């Protein structure tokens, strides 16, 4: 296909603004599939084709970038090939965003007609502008009763001005649509029954690729697909020239070292599938089979005149934690992969495709330092490992402190909170204790008393904030955050204000024991669960840790009635997700992660060991 009939476009948006839904509807209306085929491929919670990962379907968010290709015949009867790249909307997966934007020549900026630009919108848009991509603004969900599309367009304009966009970018086209209903239009007063306005805007405003067919071949690897049959498959955009199956090429790694290799097969994207083709040419996005070794950021070049392309620049991690071999009394019961060698192999495999991740050796051979963009970034990795059969323990997440001009600097996040007016004081009080700085506050028009607030807050202050925010606002607040900058340290931040209940014995939890401990706090266990000494089984109602016996049974007697324990009072178990547990624990605690359970425990399981360690720490502090 001629270059002028080719379009490469990325779709960027904040979480839950309808980005994946829009891609799905574009696929439906492209005419390349039968409806029953698409219905068969869709499924899961939201019936979305592009969210193919189990975690993506469960959480309703895009974690891994996907790309597809479709054909569109415009009114001038020309047929265009459109490569669409669906990018993650959460800043924690910014490593995915940065590299896939290099394959695009333009972007669709999708914005919710009520919420407007949000932190992740700002984050990804900033990356797109830095890559020289001009946005087409698509205002989604304009059919909502509380939609405010005109105000949202103004907010997008203000955001672009704030990001120092050029005059050409500020003159952006606007499309109004309802991705769920499958229609789009250029003006709100028009009638529309399909998404033709989106297709036309892509053809009209996204420039054709600027590659040259007569130049030496070059392709930058921006993504990897793994196959059990052929190994790694390199995905990227051909910058110049033509790459063919069976061709000998030079592969430059991220350090510029060349190796001589041969391409096995060349694949082009067709709809949701990859199909073998004789060659792929400049400007197109394709996949190469048979190259080994190959990594993200490598350059595939011709043998005659090989030249390496600039390596993808990735923002550095802001959070780290320690991953270690599980050494609890229940170690090895539930997991298939439990040794340090197996955990290291899995982390090394993750590094091949997760460019924003970093792994370093720990203090002992059983420990690994894992560095990522945020708590969700690390939590998704551990959740995937857990589902694959791995068993391990994780320590408390900590932010990465940098030394700049001789002073310590910490990562600062831009936090956006939307909450009802009656919760405003609770939110501000909660954030005031965490060294936050308010930037903006206003009331959303067309809503029943919703307040929009923006803060700059240390990344340390976000750890454990979500659960406290939901408690303080009865679950009515919505918060999102993204990395802003490194700034000087802002002082101490309050930690968890409640102690924990620590088990003293190993065994099965009983109703009788929980009944007797009813007024001590909340429990993370329920009757019948197996627990061990040193496991955190609940939250104390005071700020001190106490030891409890939750496996105690009632002594039998000859006068005990059969229904004696029916009136036992037991608080409902508080279920904690993996990320909630990571936010909850303190320095002296660990999260035990297995395929079947997520438990919290003390680093030192024995009470006598914990007391001895506490006395030793107090003595050292006194001498200092």
Coordinates of C-alpha atoms in Angstrom, one line a residue:
X1 CA 0.0 0.0 0.0
X2 CA 1.4 3.5 -0.9
X3 CA 2.7 5.5 2.1
X4 CA 0.1 8.2 1.5
X5 CA -2.7 5.6 2.2
X6 CA -1.2 4.5 5.5
X7 CA -2.1 6.0 8.9
X8 CA -0.5 5.1 12.3
X9 CA -2.5 6.5 15.2
X10 CA -2.3 5.9 19.0
X11 CA -5.3 6.4 21.3
X12 CA -4.5 8.0 24.6
X13 CA -6.8 8.7 27.5
X14 CA -7.3 8.6 31.3
X15 CA -8.4 5.4 33.0
X16 CA -12.1 4.5 32.3
X17 CA -12.7 7.3 29.7
X18 CA -13.8 4.7 27.1
X19 CA -10.6 4.3 25.0
X20 CA -10.8 0.5 24.6
X21 CA -14.5 0.7 24.0
X22 CA -13.9 3.1 21.1
X23 CA -11.3 0.8 19.6
X24 CA -13.7 -2.1 19.8
X25 CA -16.4 -0.1 18.1
X26 CA -14.0 1.0 15.3
X27 CA -13.2 -2.7 14.8
X28 CA -16.9 -3.6 14.7
X29 CA -17.7 -0.9 12.1
X30 CA -14.6 -1.4 9.9
X31 CA -16.4 -4.2 8.1
X32 CA -13.5 -6.6 8.3
X33 CA -15.1 -9.0 10.6
X34 CA -18.3 -10.9 11.0
X35 CA -20.3 -9.9 14.1
X36 CA -20.3 -13.5 15.5
X37 CA -16.5 -13.6 15.2
X38 CA -16.1 -10.5 17.2
X39 CA -18.6 -11.7 19.8
X40 CA -16.6 -14.9 20.1
X41 CA -13.4 -13.0 20.7
X42 CA -15.0 -10.6 23.2
X43 CA -15.9 -11.7 26.7
X44 CA -15.0 -11.0 30.2
X45 CA -16.5 -8.3 32.4
X46 CA -17.0 -5.7 29.8
X47 CA -17.0 -7.7 26.5
X48 CA -14.0 -5.8 25.2
X49 CA -11.8 -7.4 22.5
X50 CA -8.7 -5.4 23.1
X51 CA -8.5 -6.1 26.8
X52 CA -7.3 -9.6 26.3
X53 CA -5.4 -10.1 29.6
X54 CA -7.3 -11.6 32.6
X55 CA -6.3 -8.7 34.9
X56 CA -7.4 -6.2 32.2
X57 CA -10.8 -7.8 32.0
X58 CA -11.2 -8.0 35.8
X59 CA -10.1 -4.4 36.5
X60 CA -11.6 -2.8 33.4
X61 CA -8.3 -1.0 32.6
X62 CA -5.7 -1.4 29.8
X63 CA -2.3 -2.6 31.2
X64 CA -0.5 -3.8 28.1
X65 CA -0.5 -1.9 24.8
X66 CA -2.2 -3.6 21.9
X67 CA -2.3 -2.8 18.2
X68 CA -4.6 -3.8 15.4
X69 CA -5.0 -2.8 11.7
X70 CA -8.1 -2.1 9.8
X71 CA -9.1 -0.8 6.3
X72 CA -11.3 2.2 5.7
X73 CA -12.7 3.4 2.4
X74 CA -13.3 7.1 2.4
X75 CA -15.8 9.1 0.5
X76 CA -13.2 9.7 -2.3
X77 CA -13.2 5.9 -2.7
X78 CA -9.6 5.6 -1.6
X79 CA -8.9 2.7 0.8
X80 CA -6.7 3.5 3.8
X81 CA -4.9 1.1 6.1
X82 CA -5.1 2.4 9.7
X83 CA -2.8 0.9 12.4
X84 CA -4.4 1.6 15.7
X85 CA -2.4 1.5 19.0
X86 CA -4.3 1.1 22.2
X87 CA -2.2 2.5 25.0
X88 CA -2.5 2.1 28.8
X89 CA -4.3 4.9 30.6
X90 CA -2.6 4.7 34.0
X91 CA 0.7 6.5 34.7
X92 CA 2.1 3.4 36.4
X93 CA 2.3 1.8 33.0
X94 CA 4.0 4.8 31.4
X95 CA 6.8 2.6 30.2
X96 CA 4.4 1.0 27.8
X97 CA 3.2 4.4 26.6
X98 CA 6.6 5.9 25.9
X99 CA 7.7 3.2 23.6
X100 CA 4.5 2.5 21.6
X101 CA 4.1 6.3 20.9
X102 CA 7.2 6.0 18.7
X103 CA 5.1 3.9 16.3
X104 CA 2.5 6.6 15.8
X105 CA 2.2 9.7 13.6
X106 CA -0.8 11.1 15.4
X107 CA -2.9 10.6 18.5
X108 CA -6.6 10.5 19.3
X109 CA -6.9 12.2 22.7
X110 CA -10.0 10.7 24.3
X111 CA -11.6 12.8 27.1
X112 CA -14.7 12.1 29.2
X113 CA -17.4 14.7 28.6
X114 CA -17.9 15.1 32.4
X115 CA -14.5 14.5 34.0
X116 CA -12.4 16.3 31.5
X117 CA -8.6 16.1 31.4
X118 CA -7.3 14.1 34.3
X119 CA -3.7 13.4 35.6
X120 CA -3.1 10.4 33.3
X121 CA -4.4 12.5 30.4
X122 CA -1.9 15.1 31.2
X123 CA 0.9 12.5 31.6
X124 CA 0.4 10.7 28.3
X125 CA -0.4 13.9 26.3
X126 CA 2.9 15.4 27.5
X127 CA 4.7 12.3 26.1
X128 CA 2.8 12.6 22.8
X129 CA 3.7 16.3 22.4
X130 CA 7.3 15.5 23.2
X131 CA 7.3 13.0 20.4
X132 CA 5.9 15.6 18.0
X133 CA 2.4 14.1 17.7
X134 CA -0.6 16.3 17.0
X135 CA -3.8 15.3 18.9
X136 CA -7.3 14.9 17.6
X137 CA -9.6 15.6 20.6
X138 CA -12.4 13.1 20.9
X139 CA -15.0 14.0 23.6
X140 CA -16.6 10.8 24.7
X141 CA -19.8 10.1 26.6
X142 CA -21.6 13.2 25.4
X143 CA -24.9 11.4 25.8
X144 CA -24.5 11.3 29.6
X145 CA -27.0 13.5 31.5
X146 CA -24.3 15.5 33.3
X147 CA -22.0 15.9 30.2
X148 CA -20.4 19.3 29.8
X149 CA -18.6 18.9 26.4
X150 CA -18.0 22.7 25.8
X151 CA -16.3 23.1 29.1
X152 CA -14.2 20.0 28.6
X153 CA -12.9 21.3 25.2
X154 CA -11.9 24.6 26.9
X155 CA -10.1 22.6 29.6
X156 CA -8.2 20.6 27.0
X157 CA -7.2 23.9 25.3
X158 CA -6.0 25.2 28.7
X159 CA -4.0 22.0 29.3
X160 CA -2.3 22.3 26.0
X161 CA -1.4 25.9 26.7
X162 CA 0.0 24.8 30.0
X163 CA 2.1 22.1 28.3
X164 CA 3.4 24.8 25.9
X165 CA 2.0 23.3 22.8
X166 CA 2.5 25.1 19.5
X167 CA -0.1 27.2 17.7
X168 CA -0.6 24.4 15.2
X169 CA -1.4 21.9 17.9
X170 CA -3.7 24.4 19.7
X171 CA -5.8 24.4 16.5
X172 CA -7.0 20.9 17.1
X173 CA -10.0 19.2 15.5
X174 CA -12.8 18.1 17.9
X175 CA -15.1 15.0 17.6
X176 CA -18.0 14.4 19.9
X177 CA -19.0 10.7 20.3
X178 CA -20.5 8.0 22.4
X179 CA -18.2 5.0 22.1
X180 CA -20.6 2.7 23.8
X181 CA -23.4 3.5 21.4
X182 CA -21.1 3.6 18.4
X183 CA -21.6 7.1 16.9
X184 CA -19.6 10.2 16.4
X185 CA -20.1 13.7 14.9
X186 CA -18.2 16.9 14.4
X187 CA -20.9 19.2 15.8
X188 CA -23.2 18.5 18.7
X189 CA -26.3 19.5 16.8
X190 CA -25.7 16.9 14.0
X191 CA -27.3 13.5 13.6
X192 CA -25.0 10.4 13.4
X193 CA -25.4 6.7 13.6
X194 CA -21.8 5.5 13.1
X195 CA -18.2 6.4 13.7
X196 CA -17.4 7.7 10.2
X197 CA -16.4 11.1 11.7
X198 CA -13.6 9.4 13.6
X199 CA -12.3 7.6 10.6
X200 CA -12.5 10.7 8.5
X201 CA -10.6 12.8 11.1
X202 CA -7.8 10.2 11.2
X203 CA -7.5 10.2 7.4
X204 CA -7.6 14.0 7.2
X205 CA -5.5 15.1 10.2
X206 CA -3.0 12.2 10.9
X207 CA 0.0 12.6 8.5
X208 CA 1.2 9.8 6.4
X209 CA 4.4 8.1 7.6
X210 CA 7.7 9.8 6.6
X211 CA 9.7 6.7 5.8
X212 CA 11.9 6.3 2.6
X213 CA 11.8 3.0 0.7
X214 CA 15.1 3.6 -1.1
X215 CA 17.0 4.1 2.2
X216 CA 18.8 1.2 4.1
X217 CA 16.4 -0.8 6.1
X218 CA 15.9 0.2 9.8
X219 CA 13.3 -0.9 12.4
X220 CA 13.1 0.0 16.1
X221 CA 11.8 -2.8 18.3
X222 CA 9.1 -1.3 20.6
X223 CA 7.3 -4.4 21.8
X224 CA 7.8 -8.2 22.2
X225 CA 5.3 -11.1 21.7
X226 CA 6.3 -14.5 23.1
X227 CA 5.3 -17.7 21.3
X228 CA 5.9 -21.2 22.7
X229 CA 6.8 -22.4 19.2
X230 CA 9.1 -19.7 17.7
X231 CA 10.2 -17.8 20.9
X232 CA 10.3 -14.0 20.8
X233 CA 8.6 -12.0 18.1
X234 CA 9.9 -8.5 17.7
X235 CA 7.2 -5.8 17.0
X236 CA 8.0 -2.3 15.7
X237 CA 7.7 0.2 13.0
X238 CA 9.9 0.2 9.9
X239 CA 11.5 3.6 9.8
X240 CA 13.2 3.2 6.3
X241 CA 13.7 0.6 3.6
X242 CA 12.1 -2.8 3.3
X243 CA 12.5 -5.9 5.5
X244 CA 11.9 -9.4 4.0
X245 CA 11.6 -12.9 5.2
X246 CA 15.0 -14.8 5.1
X247 CA 16.9 -11.5 4.9
X248 CA 20.2 -11.3 6.8
X249 CA 20.3 -8.2 9.1
X250 CA 22.4 -6.5 11.8
X251 CA 20.7 -6.2 15.2
X252 CA 22.1 -3.5 17.5
X253 CA 21.3 -4.0 21.3
X254 CA 20.7 -1.1 23.7
X255 CA 24.4 -0.6 24.2
X256 CA 25.1 -0.4 20.4
X257 CA 26.7 -3.8 20.1
X258 CA 25.9 -5.4 16.7
X259 CA 25.1 -9.1 16.0
X260 CA 24.5 -10.8 12.6
X261 CA 21.1 -12.6 12.4
X262 CA 18.6 -13.8 9.9
X263 CA 14.8 -13.0 9.8
X264 CA 12.7 -16.1 9.7
X265 CA 9.3 -14.7 8.9
X266 CA 7.7 -11.3 8.4
X267 CA 4.2 -10.7 9.8
X268 CA 1.8 -7.8 9.2
X269 CA -1.1 -6.9 11.3
X270 CA -4.5 -7.5 9.8
X271 CA -7.4 -6.8 12.1
X272 CA -6.6 -8.4 15.4
X273 CA -4.3 -11.1 13.9
X274 CA -0.8 -11.3 12.5
X275 CA -0.5 -12.8 9.0
X276 CA 2.8 -13.8 7.2
X277 CA 3.7 -11.5 4.3
X278 CA 6.7 -11.4 2.0
X279 CA 7.9 -8.1 3.3
X280 CA 7.0 -4.9 5.3
X281 CA 8.1 -1.5 4.1
X282 CA 8.9 1.9 5.6
X283 CA 6.1 3.5 7.6
X284 CA 4.2 0.2 8.4
X285 CA 4.0 -1.7 11.7
X286 CA 5.0 -5.3 11.6
X287 CA 6.5 -8.3 13.4
X288 CA 9.7 -10.2 12.8
X289 CA 10.1 -13.9 13.7
X290 CA 13.4 -15.8 14.2
X291 CA 15.6 -13.1 15.7
X292 CA 17.5 -14.2 18.8
X293 CA 18.6 -12.5 20.9
X294 CA 16.3 -9.6 20.5
X295 CA 15.0 -7.0 23.1
X296 CA 12.9 -3.9 23.3
X297 CA 15.0 -0.9 22.2
X298 CA 17.0 -2.9 19.7
X299 CA 17.5 -1.7 16.1
X300 CA 17.1 -4.1 13.2
X301 CA 19.1 -2.8 10.2
X302 CA 20.3 -4.1 6.8
X303 CA 23.7 -5.8 6.5
X304 CA 25.1 -3.5 3.8
X305 CA 24.8 -0.1 5.6
X306 CA 23.7 -0.8 9.2
X307 CA 22.9 2.2 11.4
X308 CA 21.5 2.1 14.9
X309 CA 18.4 4.2 15.8
X310 CA 18.3 6.3 19.1
X311 CA 17.4 4.1 22.1
X312 CA 14.0 4.7 23.7
X313 CA 14.2 7.1 26.6
X314 CA 12.2 5.8 29.6
X315 CA 11.4 7.7 32.8
X316 CA 13.1 6.3 35.9
X317 CA 11.3 4.3 38.6
X318 CA 9.9 6.1 41.7
X319 CA 9.1 3.2 44.0
X320 CA 10.8 0.1 45.1
X321 CA 10.3 -2.9 47.4
X322 CA 12.1 -6.1 48.4
X323 CA 10.9 -9.4 47.0
X324 CA 12.2 -12.5 48.9
X325 CA 11.8 -16.2 49.2
X326 CA 8.8 -17.1 51.4
X327 CA 10.0 -18.6 54.7
X328 CA 6.7 -18.8 56.6
X329 CA 5.6 -22.0 58.3
X330 CA 3.3 -22.6 55.3
X331 CA 6.0 -22.1 52.7
X332 CA 5.9 -24.5 49.8
X333 CA 2.3 -25.7 50.5
X334 CA 0.5 -23.8 47.7
X335 CA 3.1 -22.6 45.2
X336 CA 4.9 -24.5 42.4
X337 CA 7.8 -22.1 42.1
X338 CA 9.3 -21.2 45.5
X339 CA 13.1 -21.0 45.2
X340 CA 15.2 -17.9 44.7
X341 CA 16.5 -19.2 41.3
X342 CA 12.9 -19.6 40.0
X343 CA 11.9 -16.2 41.2
X344 CA 15.0 -14.6 39.6
X345 CA 14.3 -16.3 36.3
X346 CA 10.8 -15.0 36.3
X347 CA 11.9 -11.4 37.1
X348 CA 14.6 -11.6 34.4
X349 CA 11.9 -12.7 31.9
X350 CA 9.7 -9.7 33.0
X351 CA 12.6 -7.3 32.3
X352 CA 12.6 -8.4 28.7
X353 CA 9.3 -6.7 28.0
X354 CA 8.7 -4.4 31.0
X355 CA 11.1 -1.6 30.2
X356 CA 10.1 0.6 33.1
X357 CA 11.0 -2.2 35.6
X358 CA 14.4 -2.6 37.3
X359 CA 15.6 -5.5 39.4
X360 CA 18.8 -5.5 41.6
X361 CA 20.3 -8.1 43.9
X362 CA 19.1 -7.8 47.6
X363 CA 21.0 -7.9 50.8
X364 CA 21.0 -11.7 50.8
X365 CA 20.8 -14.3 47.9
X366 CA 17.1 -14.8 48.8
X367 CA 16.2 -11.2 48.3
X368 CA 15.7 -9.0 45.2
X369 CA 15.2 -5.2 44.9
X370 CA 12.3 -4.5 42.5
X371 CA 11.9 -0.9 41.2
X372 CA 8.8 0.4 39.4
X373 CA 6.7 3.4 38.4
X374 CA 4.1 3.0 41.2
X375 CA 2.3 0.6 43.5
X376 CA -0.1 -0.6 40.7
X377 CA 2.9 -1.3 38.4
X378 CA 4.5 -3.5 41.0
X379 CA 1.2 -5.0 42.2
X380 CA 0.3 -6.1 38.6
X381 CA 3.7 -7.9 38.3
X382 CA 3.2 -9.7 41.6
X383 CA -0.4 -10.6 40.8
X384 CA 0.7 -12.2 37.5
X385 CA 3.4 -14.1 39.3
X386 CA 1.0 -15.4 41.8
X387 CA -1.4 -16.6 39.2
X388 CA 1.4 -18.4 37.4
X389 CA 2.2 -20.4 40.6
X390 CA 4.9 -18.4 42.2
X391 CA 5.2 -18.1 46.0
X392 CA 7.2 -15.2 47.6
X393 CA 7.1 -12.5 50.3
X394 CA 7.2 -8.7 49.7
X395 CA 8.3 -5.9 52.0
X396 CA 6.9 -2.4 52.5
X397 CA 7.1 -0.2 49.3
X398 CA 9.4 2.8 49.7
X399 CA 9.9 5.8 47.4
X400 CA 13.3 6.4 45.7
X401 CA 15.1 9.4 47.2
X402 CA 17.5 11.3 44.9
X403 CA 20.3 13.6 45.9
X404 CA 20.3 16.8 43.8
X405 CA 22.9 19.6 44.5
X406 CA 23.7 18.0 47.8
X407 CA 20.1 17.9 49.0
X408 CA 17.7 15.0 49.3
X409 CA 14.8 15.2 46.8
X410 CA 11.7 13.0 46.7
X411 CA 9.1 12.3 43.9
X412 CA 6.1 14.6 44.0
X413 CA 2.8 13.4 42.5
X414 CA -0.1 15.5 41.1
X415 CA -3.2 14.2 42.9
X416 CA -6.7 15.0 41.7
X417 CA -9.7 14.3 43.9
X418 CA -13.4 14.6 43.0
X419 CA -15.8 14.4 46.0
X420 CA -19.1 15.7 47.3
X421 CA -19.1 19.0 49.0
X422 CA -19.9 17.5 52.4
X423 CA -16.7 15.5 52.2
X424 CA -14.4 18.4 51.3
X425 CA -13.2 19.1 54.8
X426 CA -12.4 15.5 55.5
X427 CA -10.4 15.2 52.3
X428 CA -8.5 18.4 53.0
X429 CA -7.7 17.4 56.6
X430 CA -6.5 14.0 55.4
X431 CA -4.2 15.5 52.8
X432 CA -3.0 18.3 55.0
X433 CA -1.4 15.8 57.3
X434 CA 0.5 14.3 54.4
X435 CA 2.4 17.4 53.4
X436 CA 0.3 18.2 50.4
X437 CA -0.1 21.6 48.6
X438 CA -3.4 22.6 47.0
X439 CA -3.2 23.9 43.5
X440 CA -6.8 24.3 42.5
X441 CA -10.3 23.8 43.7
X442 CA -13.6 24.4 41.9
X443 CA -17.1 23.1 41.7
X444 CA -18.1 21.0 38.6
X445 CA -20.9 22.6 36.6
X446 CA -23.9 20.5 36.0
X447 CA -23.4 18.3 39.0
X448 CA -25.0 18.0 42.4
X449 CA -22.3 19.5 44.6
X450 CA -19.2 17.7 43.4
X451 CA -15.9 19.5 44.2
X452 CA -12.8 19.1 42.0
X453 CA -9.4 19.5 43.8
X454 CA -5.8 19.3 42.7
X455 CA -2.8 18.8 45.0
X456 CA 0.9 18.3 44.9
X457 CA 1.7 15.5 47.4
X458 CA 4.9 13.5 48.2
X459 CA 4.7 10.0 46.8
X460 CA 5.3 8.8 50.4
X461 CA 1.9 10.3 51.3
X462 CA 0.1 8.2 48.7
X463 CA 1.0 4.9 50.3
X464 CA -2.0 3.9 52.4
X465 CA -4.0 7.0 51.4
X466 CA -6.6 5.3 49.2
X467 CA -8.2 3.1 51.9
X468 CA -8.3 6.1 54.3
X469 CA -9.8 8.3 51.7
X470 CA -12.6 5.8 51.0
X471 CA -13.3 5.5 54.7
X472 CA -13.3 9.3 55.3
X473 CA -15.7 9.9 52.4
X474 CA -17.9 6.7 52.7
X475 CA -16.5 5.6 49.3
X476 CA -17.7 8.6 47.4
X477 CA -14.4 10.2 46.5
X478 CA -12.5 9.5 43.3
X479 CA -8.8 10.0 43.3
X480 CA -6.1 9.7 40.5
X481 CA -2.5 10.7 40.5
X482 CA 0.6 10.9 38.3
X483 CA 4.2 11.7 38.7
X484 CA 5.0 15.5 38.6
X485 CA 8.6 16.2 39.6
X486 CA 11.4 15.7 42.1
X487 CA 11.4 18.3 44.9
X488 CA 13.2 18.8 48.3
X489 CA 12.0 16.5 51.1
X490 CA 8.9 17.8 52.8
X491 CA 9.3 16.2 56.3
X492 CA 7.7 13.3 58.1
X493 CA 4.4 11.9 57.1
X494 CA 2.0 10.0 59.5
X495 CA 2.1 6.2 59.2
X496 CA -0.6 3.7 60.0
X497 CA -2.4 5.0 63.1
X498 CA -3.6 1.6 64.2
X499 CA -1.8 -1.4 65.6
X500 CA -2.3 -5.0 64.5
X501 CA -3.5 -8.2 66.1
X502 CA -0.7 -10.9 65.9
X503 CA -1.4 -14.6 66.3
X504 CA 0.4 -16.4 69.1
X505 CA -0.3 -20.0 67.9
X506 CA -0.6 -22.0 64.7
X507 CA -3.9 -23.7 64.0
X508 CA -7.4 -23.2 62.7
X509 CA -9.3 -20.1 63.6
X510 CA -12.4 -20.7 65.8
X511 CA -15.6 -18.8 66.2
X512 CA -15.2 -19.0 70.0
X513 CA -11.9 -17.2 69.9
X514 CA -13.1 -14.4 67.6
X515 CA -16.2 -13.9 69.7
X516 CA -14.0 -13.3 72.8
X517 CA -11.9 -10.8 70.8
X518 CA -14.9 -9.0 69.3
X519 CA -14.1 -5.6 70.9
X520 CA -10.4 -5.7 70.1
X521 CA -10.7 -4.6 66.4
X522 CA -11.3 -5.9 62.9
X523 CA -10.1 -9.3 61.6
X524 CA -8.5 -10.3 58.4
X525 CA -9.4 -14.0 59.0
X526 CA -12.6 -16.0 59.5
X527 CA -13.4 -19.2 61.2
X528 CA -11.9 -22.3 59.6
X529 CA -8.9 -20.5 58.1
X530 CA -5.4 -21.9 58.8
X531 CA -3.0 -19.4 60.4
X532 CA 0.4 -19.5 62.0
X533 CA 2.3 -17.8 64.8
X534 CA 3.4 -14.3 63.9
X535 CA 0.7 -13.8 61.2
X536 CA -1.2 -10.5 61.3
X537 CA -4.8 -11.6 61.8
X538 CA -6.5 -8.2 62.4
X539 CA -6.3 -4.5 63.1
X540 CA -6.2 -3.4 66.7
X541 CA -8.6 -0.6 67.8
X542 CA -5.6 1.2 69.5
X543 CA -2.3 2.3 68.1
X544 CA -0.3 -0.6 69.7
X545 CA 0.3 -4.2 68.4
X546 CA -1.0 -7.0 70.7
X547 CA -0.8 -10.7 70.5
X548 CA -4.0 -12.8 70.4
X549 CA -4.9 -16.4 70.4
X550 CA -7.5 -16.9 67.6
X551 CA -7.3 -20.7 67.6
X552 CA -8.5 -21.2 71.2
X553 CA -11.3 -23.6 71.6
X554 CA -14.0 -23.9 74.3
X555 CA -13.4 -26.5 77.0
X556 CA -15.9 -29.3 76.8
X557 CA -18.2 -30.1 79.7
X558 CA -21.0 -32.5 80.4
X559 CA -23.5 -29.7 80.6
X560 CA -22.7 -28.0 77.3
X561 CA -25.7 -27.6 75.0
X562 CA -25.4 -28.4 71.3
X563 CA -26.5 -24.9 70.2
X564 CA -24.4 -23.1 72.8
X565 CA -22.2 -21.2 70.3
X566 CA -25.0 -20.1 67.9
X567 CA -25.0 -16.6 69.4
X568 CA -21.3 -16.0 68.9
X569 CA -20.6 -12.4 67.7
X570 CA -18.1 -12.3 64.9
X571 CA -17.1 -9.3 62.9
X572 CA -17.2 -9.7 59.1
X573 CA -13.7 -10.5 57.7
X574 CA -12.0 -7.5 56.1
X575 CA -10.8 -8.8 52.7
X576 CA -7.6 -7.1 51.5
X577 CA -6.3 -7.1 48.0
X578 CA -2.6 -7.5 47.2
X579 CA -2.1 -3.8 46.7
X580 CA -4.1 -2.9 49.8
X581 CA -1.8 -5.2 51.8
X582 CA 1.3 -3.6 50.4
X583 CA -0.1 -0.2 51.4
X584 CA -1.1 -1.4 54.9
X585 CA 2.1 -3.1 56.2
X586 CA 4.9 -1.4 58.2
X587 CA 8.7 -1.9 58.0
X588 CA 8.6 -4.9 60.4
X589 CA 6.0 -6.7 58.4
X590 CA 5.8 -8.7 55.1
X591 CA 3.1 -9.7 52.7
X592 CA 3.1 -13.4 51.9
X593 CA 1.9 -14.0 48.4
X594 CA 0.9 -17.5 47.2
X595 CA -1.4 -18.8 44.4
X596 CA -4.2 -19.4 46.9
X597 CA -3.8 -16.8 49.7
X598 CA -2.4 -13.3 50.5
X599 CA -1.4 -13.0 54.1
X600 CA 0.3 -10.4 56.2
X601 CA 2.9 -11.4 58.8
X602 CA 5.6 -10.1 61.1
X603 CA 9.2 -10.4 59.8
X604 CA 10.0 -12.1 63.1
X605 CA 7.3 -14.6 63.9
X606 CA 8.2 -15.3 67.5
X607 CA 7.0 -12.8 70.1
X608 CA 10.2 -13.3 72.2
X609 CA 12.4 -12.5 69.1
X610 CA 10.4 -9.3 68.4
X611 CA 10.8 -8.2 72.0
X612 CA 14.5 -8.9 72.0
X613 CA 14.9 -7.0 68.7
X614 CA 12.9 -4.1 70.1
X615 CA 15.2 -3.9 73.2
X616 CA 18.3 -4.0 71.0
X617 CA 17.0 -1.1 68.8
X618 CA 16.1 0.9 71.9
X619 CA 19.6 0.4 73.3
X620 CA 21.2 1.5 70.0
X621 CA 19.1 4.6 69.9
X622 CA 19.9 5.5 73.5
X623 CA 23.7 5.2 72.8
X624 CA 23.4 7.2 69.7

